[in-house]
Short mmCIF file of C-alpha atoms in Angstrom, two decimals:
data_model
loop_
_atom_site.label_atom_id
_atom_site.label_comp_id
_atom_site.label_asym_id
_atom_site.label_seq_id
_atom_site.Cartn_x
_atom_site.Cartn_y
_atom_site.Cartn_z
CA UNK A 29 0.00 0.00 0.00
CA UNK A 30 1.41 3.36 -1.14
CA UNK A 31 -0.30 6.11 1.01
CA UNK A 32 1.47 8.49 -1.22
CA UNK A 33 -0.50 7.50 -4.81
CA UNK A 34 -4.31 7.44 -5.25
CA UNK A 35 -6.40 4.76 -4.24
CA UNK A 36 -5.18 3.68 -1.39
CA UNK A 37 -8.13 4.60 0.94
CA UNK A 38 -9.55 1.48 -1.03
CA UNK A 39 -6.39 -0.49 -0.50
CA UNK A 40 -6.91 -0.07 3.38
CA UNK A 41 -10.06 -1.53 2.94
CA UNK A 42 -9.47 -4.72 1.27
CA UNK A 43 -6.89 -4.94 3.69
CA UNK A 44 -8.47 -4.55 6.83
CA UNK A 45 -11.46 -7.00 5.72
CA UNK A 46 -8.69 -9.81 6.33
CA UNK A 47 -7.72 -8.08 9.84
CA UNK A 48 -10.97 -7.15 11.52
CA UNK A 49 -10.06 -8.21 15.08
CA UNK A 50 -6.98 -6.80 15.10
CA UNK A 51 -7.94 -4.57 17.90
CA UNK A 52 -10.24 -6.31 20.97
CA UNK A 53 -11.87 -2.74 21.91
CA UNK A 54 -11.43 0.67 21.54
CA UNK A 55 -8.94 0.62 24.64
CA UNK A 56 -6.48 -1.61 22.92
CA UNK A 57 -6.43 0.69 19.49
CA UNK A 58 -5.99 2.98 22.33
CA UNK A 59 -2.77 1.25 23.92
CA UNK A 60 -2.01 0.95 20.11
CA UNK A 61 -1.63 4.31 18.88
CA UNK A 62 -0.02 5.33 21.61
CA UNK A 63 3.38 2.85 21.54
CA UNK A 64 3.20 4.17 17.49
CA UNK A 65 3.08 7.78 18.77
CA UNK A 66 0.04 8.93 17.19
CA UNK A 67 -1.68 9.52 20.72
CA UNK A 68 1.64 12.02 20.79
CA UNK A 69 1.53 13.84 17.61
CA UNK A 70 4.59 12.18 16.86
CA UNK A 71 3.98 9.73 13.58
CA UNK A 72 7.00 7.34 13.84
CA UNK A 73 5.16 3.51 12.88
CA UNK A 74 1.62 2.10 11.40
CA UNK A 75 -0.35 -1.22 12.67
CA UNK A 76 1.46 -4.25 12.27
CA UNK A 77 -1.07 -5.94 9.65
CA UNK A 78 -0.39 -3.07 7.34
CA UNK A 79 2.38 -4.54 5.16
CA UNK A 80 4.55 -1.80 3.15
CA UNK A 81 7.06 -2.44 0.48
CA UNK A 82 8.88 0.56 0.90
CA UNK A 83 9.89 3.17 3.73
CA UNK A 84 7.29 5.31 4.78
CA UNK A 85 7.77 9.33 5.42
CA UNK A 86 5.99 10.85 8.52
CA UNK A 87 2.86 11.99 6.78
CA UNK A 88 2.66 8.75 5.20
CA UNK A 89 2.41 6.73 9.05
CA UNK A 90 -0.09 10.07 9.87
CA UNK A 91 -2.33 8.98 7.12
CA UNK A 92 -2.53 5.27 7.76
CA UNK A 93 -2.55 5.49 11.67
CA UNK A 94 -5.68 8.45 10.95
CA UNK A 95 -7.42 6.21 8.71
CA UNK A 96 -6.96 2.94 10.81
CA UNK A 97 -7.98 4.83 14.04
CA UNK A 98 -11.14 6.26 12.29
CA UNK A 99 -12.31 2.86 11.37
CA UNK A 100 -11.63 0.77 14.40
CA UNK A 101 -13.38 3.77 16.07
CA UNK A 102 -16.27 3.55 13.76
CA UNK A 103 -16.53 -0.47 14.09
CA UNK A 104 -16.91 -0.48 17.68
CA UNK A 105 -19.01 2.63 18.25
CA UNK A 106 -21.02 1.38 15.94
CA UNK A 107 -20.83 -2.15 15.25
CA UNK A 108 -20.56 -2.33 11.60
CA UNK A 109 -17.90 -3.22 9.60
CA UNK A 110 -18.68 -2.08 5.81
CA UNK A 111 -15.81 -0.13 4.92
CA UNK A 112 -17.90 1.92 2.16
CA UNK A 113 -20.17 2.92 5.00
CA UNK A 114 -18.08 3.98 6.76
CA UNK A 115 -16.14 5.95 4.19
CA UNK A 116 -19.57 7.75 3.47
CA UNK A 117 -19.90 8.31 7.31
CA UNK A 118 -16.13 9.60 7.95
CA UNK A 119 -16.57 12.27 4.33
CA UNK A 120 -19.46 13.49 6.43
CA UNK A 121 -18.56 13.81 9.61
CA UNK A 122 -15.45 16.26 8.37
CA UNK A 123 -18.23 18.14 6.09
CA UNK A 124 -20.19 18.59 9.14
CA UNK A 125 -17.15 20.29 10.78
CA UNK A 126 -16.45 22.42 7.55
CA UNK A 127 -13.29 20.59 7.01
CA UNK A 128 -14.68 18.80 3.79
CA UNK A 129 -13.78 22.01 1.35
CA UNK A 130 -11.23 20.93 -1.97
CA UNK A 131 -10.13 22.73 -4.45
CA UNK A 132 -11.58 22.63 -7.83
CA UNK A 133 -8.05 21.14 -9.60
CA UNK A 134 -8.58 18.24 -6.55
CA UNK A 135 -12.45 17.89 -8.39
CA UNK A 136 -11.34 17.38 -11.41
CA UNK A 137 -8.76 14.39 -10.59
CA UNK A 138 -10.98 12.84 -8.09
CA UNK A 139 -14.44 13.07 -9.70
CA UNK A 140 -17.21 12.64 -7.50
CA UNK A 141 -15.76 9.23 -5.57
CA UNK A 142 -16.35 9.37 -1.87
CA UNK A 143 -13.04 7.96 -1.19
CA UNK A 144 -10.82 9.50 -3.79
CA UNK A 145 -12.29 12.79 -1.85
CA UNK A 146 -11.74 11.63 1.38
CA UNK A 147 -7.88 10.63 0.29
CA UNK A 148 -7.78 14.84 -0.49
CA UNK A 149 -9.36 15.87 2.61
CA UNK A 150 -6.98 13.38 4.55
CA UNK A 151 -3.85 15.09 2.77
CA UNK A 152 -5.49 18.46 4.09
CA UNK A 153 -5.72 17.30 7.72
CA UNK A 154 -2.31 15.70 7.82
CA UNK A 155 -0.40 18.58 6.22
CA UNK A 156 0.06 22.00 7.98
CA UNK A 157 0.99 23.92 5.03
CA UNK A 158 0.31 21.89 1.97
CA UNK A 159 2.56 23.76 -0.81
CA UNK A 160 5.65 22.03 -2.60
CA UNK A 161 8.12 23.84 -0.89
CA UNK A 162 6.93 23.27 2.23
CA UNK A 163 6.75 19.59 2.24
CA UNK A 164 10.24 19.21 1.15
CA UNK A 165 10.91 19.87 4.81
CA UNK A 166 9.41 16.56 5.96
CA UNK A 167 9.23 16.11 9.56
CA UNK A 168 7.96 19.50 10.54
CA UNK A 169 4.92 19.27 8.65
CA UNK A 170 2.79 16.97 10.43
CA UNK A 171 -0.79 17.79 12.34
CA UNK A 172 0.33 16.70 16.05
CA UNK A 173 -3.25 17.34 17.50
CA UNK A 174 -4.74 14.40 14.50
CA UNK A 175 -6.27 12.34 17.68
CA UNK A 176 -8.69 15.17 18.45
CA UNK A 177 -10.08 14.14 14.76
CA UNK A 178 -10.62 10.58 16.37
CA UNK A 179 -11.92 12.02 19.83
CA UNK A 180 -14.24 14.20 17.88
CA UNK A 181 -15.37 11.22 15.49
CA UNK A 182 -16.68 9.45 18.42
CA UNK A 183 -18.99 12.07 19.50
CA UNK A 184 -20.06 13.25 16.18
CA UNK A 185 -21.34 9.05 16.01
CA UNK A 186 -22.48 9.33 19.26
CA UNK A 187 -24.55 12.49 17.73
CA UNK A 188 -23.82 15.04 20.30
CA UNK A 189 -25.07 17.97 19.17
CA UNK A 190 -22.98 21.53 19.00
CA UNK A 191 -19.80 19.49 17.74
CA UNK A 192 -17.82 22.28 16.49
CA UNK A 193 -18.40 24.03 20.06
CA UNK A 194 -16.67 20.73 21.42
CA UNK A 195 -14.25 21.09 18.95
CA UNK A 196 -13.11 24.22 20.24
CA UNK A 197 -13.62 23.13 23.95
CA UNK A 198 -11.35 20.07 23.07
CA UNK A 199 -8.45 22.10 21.49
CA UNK A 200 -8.37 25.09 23.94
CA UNK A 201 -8.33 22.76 26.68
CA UNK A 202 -5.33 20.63 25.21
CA UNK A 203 -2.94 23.60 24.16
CA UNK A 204 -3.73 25.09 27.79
CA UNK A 205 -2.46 22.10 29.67
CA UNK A 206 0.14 21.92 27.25
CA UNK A 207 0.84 26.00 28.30
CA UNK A 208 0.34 25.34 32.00
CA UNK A 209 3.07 21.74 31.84
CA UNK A 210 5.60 24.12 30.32
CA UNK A 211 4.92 26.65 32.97
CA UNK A 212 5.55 23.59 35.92
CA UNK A 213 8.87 23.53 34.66
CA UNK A 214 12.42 25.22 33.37
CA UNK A 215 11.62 25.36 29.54
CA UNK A 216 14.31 24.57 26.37
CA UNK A 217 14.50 25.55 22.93
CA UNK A 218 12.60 21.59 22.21
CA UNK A 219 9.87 22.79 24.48
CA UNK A 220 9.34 25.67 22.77
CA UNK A 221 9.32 24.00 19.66
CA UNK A 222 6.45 21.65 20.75
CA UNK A 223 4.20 24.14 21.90
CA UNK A 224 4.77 25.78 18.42
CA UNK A 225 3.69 22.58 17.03
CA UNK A 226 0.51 21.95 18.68
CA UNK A 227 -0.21 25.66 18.61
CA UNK A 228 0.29 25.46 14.52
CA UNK A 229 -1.85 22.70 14.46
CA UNK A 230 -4.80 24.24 16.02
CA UNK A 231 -8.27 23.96 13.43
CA UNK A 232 -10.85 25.34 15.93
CA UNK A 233 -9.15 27.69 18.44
CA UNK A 234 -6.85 30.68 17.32
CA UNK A 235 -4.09 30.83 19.75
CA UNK A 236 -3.74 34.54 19.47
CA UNK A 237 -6.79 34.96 21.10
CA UNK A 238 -6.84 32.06 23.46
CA UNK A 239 -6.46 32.71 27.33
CA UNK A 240 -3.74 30.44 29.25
CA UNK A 241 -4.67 31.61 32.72
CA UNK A 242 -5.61 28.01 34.09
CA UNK A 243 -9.48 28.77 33.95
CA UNK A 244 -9.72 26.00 31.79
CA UNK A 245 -9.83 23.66 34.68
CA UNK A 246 -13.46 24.40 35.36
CA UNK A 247 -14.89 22.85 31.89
CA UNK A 248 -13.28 19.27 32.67
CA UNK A 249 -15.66 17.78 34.59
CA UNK A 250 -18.51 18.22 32.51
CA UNK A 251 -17.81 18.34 29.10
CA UNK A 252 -15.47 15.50 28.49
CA UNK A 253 -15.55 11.72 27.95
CA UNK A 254 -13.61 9.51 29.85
CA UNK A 255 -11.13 9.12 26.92
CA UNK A 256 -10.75 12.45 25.75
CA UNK A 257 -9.60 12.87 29.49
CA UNK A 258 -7.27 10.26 29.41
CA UNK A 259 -6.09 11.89 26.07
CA UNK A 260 -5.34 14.74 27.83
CA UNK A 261 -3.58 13.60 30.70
CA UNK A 262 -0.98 11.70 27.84
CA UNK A 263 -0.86 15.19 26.70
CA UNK A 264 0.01 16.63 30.08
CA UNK A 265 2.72 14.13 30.32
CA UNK A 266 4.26 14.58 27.33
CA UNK A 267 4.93 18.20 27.74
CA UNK A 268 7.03 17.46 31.01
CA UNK A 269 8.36 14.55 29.95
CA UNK A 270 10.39 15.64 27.39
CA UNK A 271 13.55 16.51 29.39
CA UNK A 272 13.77 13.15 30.72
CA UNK A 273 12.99 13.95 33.88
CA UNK A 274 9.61 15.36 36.31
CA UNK A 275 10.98 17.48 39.67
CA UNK A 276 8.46 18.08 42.08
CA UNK A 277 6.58 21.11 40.75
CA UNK A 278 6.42 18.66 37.58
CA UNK A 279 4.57 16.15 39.72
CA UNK A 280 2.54 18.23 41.87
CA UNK A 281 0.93 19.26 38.32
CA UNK A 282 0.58 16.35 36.54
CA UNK A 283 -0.97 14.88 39.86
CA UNK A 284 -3.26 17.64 40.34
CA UNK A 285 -4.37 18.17 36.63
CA UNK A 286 -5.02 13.81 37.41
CA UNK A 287 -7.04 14.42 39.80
CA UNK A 288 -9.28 17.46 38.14
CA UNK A 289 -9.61 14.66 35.15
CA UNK A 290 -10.84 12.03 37.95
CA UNK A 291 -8.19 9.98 37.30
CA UNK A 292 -7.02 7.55 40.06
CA UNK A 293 -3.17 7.47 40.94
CA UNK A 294 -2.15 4.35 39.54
CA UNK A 295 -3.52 6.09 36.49
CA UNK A 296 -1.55 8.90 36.25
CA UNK A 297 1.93 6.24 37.08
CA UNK A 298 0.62 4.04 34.13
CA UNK A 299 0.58 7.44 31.69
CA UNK A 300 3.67 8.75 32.89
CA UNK A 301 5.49 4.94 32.62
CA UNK A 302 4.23 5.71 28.99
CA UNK A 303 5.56 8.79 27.76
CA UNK A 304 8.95 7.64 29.34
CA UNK A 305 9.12 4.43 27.38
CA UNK A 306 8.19 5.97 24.72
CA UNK A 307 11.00 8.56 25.09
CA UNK A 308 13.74 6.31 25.68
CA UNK A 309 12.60 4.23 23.00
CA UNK A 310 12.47 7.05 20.05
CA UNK A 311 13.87 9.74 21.33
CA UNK A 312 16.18 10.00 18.33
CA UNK A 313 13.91 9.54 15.79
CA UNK A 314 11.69 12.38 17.23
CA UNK A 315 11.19 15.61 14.51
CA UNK A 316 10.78 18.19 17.06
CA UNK A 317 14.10 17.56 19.12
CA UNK A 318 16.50 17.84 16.53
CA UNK A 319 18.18 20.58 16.33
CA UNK A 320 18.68 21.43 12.68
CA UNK A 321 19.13 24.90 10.79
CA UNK A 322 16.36 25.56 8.01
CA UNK A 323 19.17 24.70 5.57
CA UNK A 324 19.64 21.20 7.02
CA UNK A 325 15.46 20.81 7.23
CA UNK A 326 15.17 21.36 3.57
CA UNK A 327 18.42 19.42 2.58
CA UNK A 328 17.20 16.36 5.07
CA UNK A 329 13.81 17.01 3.62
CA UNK A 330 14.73 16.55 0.06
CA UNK A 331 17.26 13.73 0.05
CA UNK A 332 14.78 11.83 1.43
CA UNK A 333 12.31 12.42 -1.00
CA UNK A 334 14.58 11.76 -3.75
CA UNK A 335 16.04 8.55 -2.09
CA UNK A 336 12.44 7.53 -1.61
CA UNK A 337 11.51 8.10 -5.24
CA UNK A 338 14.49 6.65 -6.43
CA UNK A 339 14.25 3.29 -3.86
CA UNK A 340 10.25 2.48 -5.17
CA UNK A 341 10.80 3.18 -8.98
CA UNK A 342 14.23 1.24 -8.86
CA UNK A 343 11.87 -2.15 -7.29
CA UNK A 344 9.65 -1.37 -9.84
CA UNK A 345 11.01 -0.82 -12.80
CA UNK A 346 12.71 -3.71 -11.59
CA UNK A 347 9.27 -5.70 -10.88
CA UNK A 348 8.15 -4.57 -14.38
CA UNK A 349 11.23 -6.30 -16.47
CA UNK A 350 10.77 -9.37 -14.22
CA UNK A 351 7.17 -9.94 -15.25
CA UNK A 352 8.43 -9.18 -18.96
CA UNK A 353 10.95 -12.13 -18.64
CA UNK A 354 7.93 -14.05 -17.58
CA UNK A 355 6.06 -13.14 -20.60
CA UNK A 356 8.57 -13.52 -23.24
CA UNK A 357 9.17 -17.54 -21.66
CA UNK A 358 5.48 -18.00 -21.60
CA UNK A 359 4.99 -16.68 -25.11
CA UNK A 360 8.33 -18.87 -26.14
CA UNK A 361 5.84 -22.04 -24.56
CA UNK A 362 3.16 -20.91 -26.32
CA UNK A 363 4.57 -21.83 -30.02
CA UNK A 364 5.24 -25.67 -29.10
CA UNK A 365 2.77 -26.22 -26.18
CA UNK A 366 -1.07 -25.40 -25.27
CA UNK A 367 -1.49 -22.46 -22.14
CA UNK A 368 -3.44 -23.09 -19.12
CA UNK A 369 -6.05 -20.31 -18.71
CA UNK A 370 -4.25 -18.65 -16.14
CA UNK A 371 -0.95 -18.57 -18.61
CA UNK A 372 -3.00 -16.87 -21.10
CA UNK A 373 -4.18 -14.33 -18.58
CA UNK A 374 -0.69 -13.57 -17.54
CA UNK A 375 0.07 -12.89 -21.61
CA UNK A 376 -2.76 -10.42 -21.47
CA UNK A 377 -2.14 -8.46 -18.49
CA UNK A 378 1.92 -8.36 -19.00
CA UNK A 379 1.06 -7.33 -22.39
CA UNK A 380 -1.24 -4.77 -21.96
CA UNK A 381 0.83 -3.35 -19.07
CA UNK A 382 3.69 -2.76 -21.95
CA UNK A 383 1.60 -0.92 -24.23
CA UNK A 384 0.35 0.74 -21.14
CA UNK A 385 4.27 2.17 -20.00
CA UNK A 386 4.69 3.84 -23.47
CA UNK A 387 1.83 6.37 -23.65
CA UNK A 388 2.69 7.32 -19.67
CA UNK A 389 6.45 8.07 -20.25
CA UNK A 390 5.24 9.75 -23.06
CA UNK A 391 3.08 12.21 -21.43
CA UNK A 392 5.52 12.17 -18.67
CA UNK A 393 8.62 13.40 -20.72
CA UNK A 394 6.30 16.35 -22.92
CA UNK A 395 6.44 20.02 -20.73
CA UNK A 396 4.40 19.77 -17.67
CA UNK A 397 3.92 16.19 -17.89
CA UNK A 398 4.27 15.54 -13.95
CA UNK A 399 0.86 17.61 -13.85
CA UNK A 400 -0.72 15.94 -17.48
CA UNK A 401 -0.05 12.24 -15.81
CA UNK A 402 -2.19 12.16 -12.91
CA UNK A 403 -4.96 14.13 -14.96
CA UNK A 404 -5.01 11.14 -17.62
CA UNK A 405 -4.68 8.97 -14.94
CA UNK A 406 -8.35 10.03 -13.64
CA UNK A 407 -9.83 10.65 -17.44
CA UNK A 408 -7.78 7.05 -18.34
CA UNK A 409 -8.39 4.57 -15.62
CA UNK A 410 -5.39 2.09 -14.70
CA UNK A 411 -3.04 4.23 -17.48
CA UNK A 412 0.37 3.14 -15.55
CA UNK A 413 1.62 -0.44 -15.43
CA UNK A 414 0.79 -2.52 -12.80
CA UNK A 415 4.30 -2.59 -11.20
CA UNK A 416 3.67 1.22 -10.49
CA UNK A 417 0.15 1.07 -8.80
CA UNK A 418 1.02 0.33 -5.36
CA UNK A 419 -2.60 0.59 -4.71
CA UNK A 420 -3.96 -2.08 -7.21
CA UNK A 421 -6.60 -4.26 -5.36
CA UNK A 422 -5.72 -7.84 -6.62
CA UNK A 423 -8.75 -9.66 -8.69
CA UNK A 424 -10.05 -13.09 -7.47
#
């Protein structure tokens, strides 16, 4: 699955059909998403049943972990597993919060498909500023506040009414503990850089308006679920965690702000065992605590987009030629001995895949021709050869 190319919103589902109890409750997708880091804001791996062929970048484990927690969510708030349900129900839940909005180029290569729209509108959420440039710098990209788009999910299924006033309940509250954590303690430059991250990734609230006097504590017991307050307890913990250490003004907060969330105290040990597994775990592989120049971002950020274009269309171009050895022995059989049916189906497909490569380097080698591809992609259906469409759903 290539989170990266179109399609593969239908991928995940034919997938996940084969992997339905993967998670026992919402709890254990839970437990889950928080060893990945998703729970974090930090996108570092995907669910184990998701098989990849190649590396993925950060926005590419945002997308899949997003997607995977959406569904699980759905299945067990619900109790239905049709994935084109629940693709309907997911496209309308994000219209309903005025996030659905693409632009008209995004129309015309999607068409009116739910979920070639919803793989847009996922690239929107994932993505804090979506131009070229931009995502050449990789890590610093990603939306670190994505499980408030789970949280939110759940009560929107749940149909709570006034769900964008939760929204903004839900974020003000979050970037406020996040504010007050800091405050507990001696900041550093990574600190700061943190708090510029979840404050960048803010939909609802605008943080130049927002109040971080502590007033905040009297909407907790009242407006929030008993997830979305363990959510932001792992938030809490997170923020003082980071230096590897929690002093005793540390402690006295995260204990109190446990305590305000009715949390128990064995609790608030389990979330802050957690976050410091999780640290010493990843802690190099973390975006936000390296400190690079914006020369080094952009250089890091584009060698590994070339190496990671380079990597896939080496295995495939390398996939391609092996299927055309294939064909050229079958066709060699086919001159002395009869085919089986699935022989002659190989012919067909490997054939029609080499007729297929010409017209796309074609297009892809005349001016503009990274643009004209995916356009005759959409107005051609399956124009590239098989060994390029990550996303292909395999025929029974």
């Amino acid at each position: 699955m290539n989170p990266s190319a179109s399609g593969w919103i239908s991928k995940f589902g034919s997938l996940s059909k084969e992997h339905l109890d993967s998670y026992t409750n919402f709890d254990s997708l839970y437990d889950d998403l928080l060893v990945n880091g998703f729970i974090y804001g930090i996108h570092l791996e995907v669910p184990v049943f998701i098989e990849t062929e190649h590396e993925l970048s950060e926005d590419e484990v945002a997308k899949i972990n997003l997607l995977s927690a959406l569904y699980y969510s759905y299945r067990f708030d619900t109790g239905d597993s049709n994935f084109e349900t629940f693709v309907d129900t997911v496209f309308n839940y994000y219209n309903t919060l005025d996030l659905g909005k693409i632009s008209f180029l995004n129309k015309i290569l999607t068409g009116t498909k739910t979920d070639a729209q919803l793989e847009k509108l996922i690239d929107s959420r994932i993505y804090l500023n979506g131009n070229i440039f931009n995502r050449a710098f990789g890590n610093s990209l990603s939306n670190s506040l994505l499980f408030i788009d789970i949280l939110l999910f759940r009560a929107y299924l749940s149909n709570k009414t006034s769900l964008i006033r939760h929204a903004q309940l839900l974020e003000y509250v979050t970037v406020n503990i996040a504010y007050q954590a800091l405050n507990s303690k001696e900041t550093s430059k990574s600190d700061e850089k943190l708090i510029q991250l979840l404050a960048s990734s803010l939909t609802y609230v605008d943080v130049e308006n927002a109040n971080f006097d502590g007033s905040y504590l009297d909407i907790l017991q009242s407006n929030f679920t008993s997830c979305e307050k363990k959510y932001l307890l792992d938030i809490a913990c997170l923020t003082v965690w980071e230096d590897h250490s929690l002093d005793y003004t540390e402690s006295e907060y995260i204990y109190g702000l446990g305590k305000d969330l009715n949390h128990d105290k064995n609790t608030i040990e389990i979330a802050l065992k957690n976050v410091r597994i999780f640290f010493e775990k990843n802690r190099e592989k973390i975006p936000y605590l390296k400190d690079t120049n914006l020369a080094s971002k952009f250089y890091d950020g584009m060698t590994k987009n070339v190496s990671k274009i380079i990597l896939r269309n080496s295995k495939r171009l390398k996939k391609e030629l092996s299927e055309s050895k294939e064909l050229v022995l079958l066709l060699t059989k086919s001159t002395t001995k009869e085919l089986n049916e699935e022989e002659r189906k190989k012919i067909q497909t490997q054939l029609l895949d080499i007729f297929k490569s010409i017209p796309s380097l074609a297009i892809f080698m005349l001016p503009g021709g990274a643009v004209l591809l995916p356009i005759f992609i959409k107005l051609i259906p399956k124009l590239l050869p098989s060994a390029f469409d990550d996303n292909r759903i395999k025929e029974n």
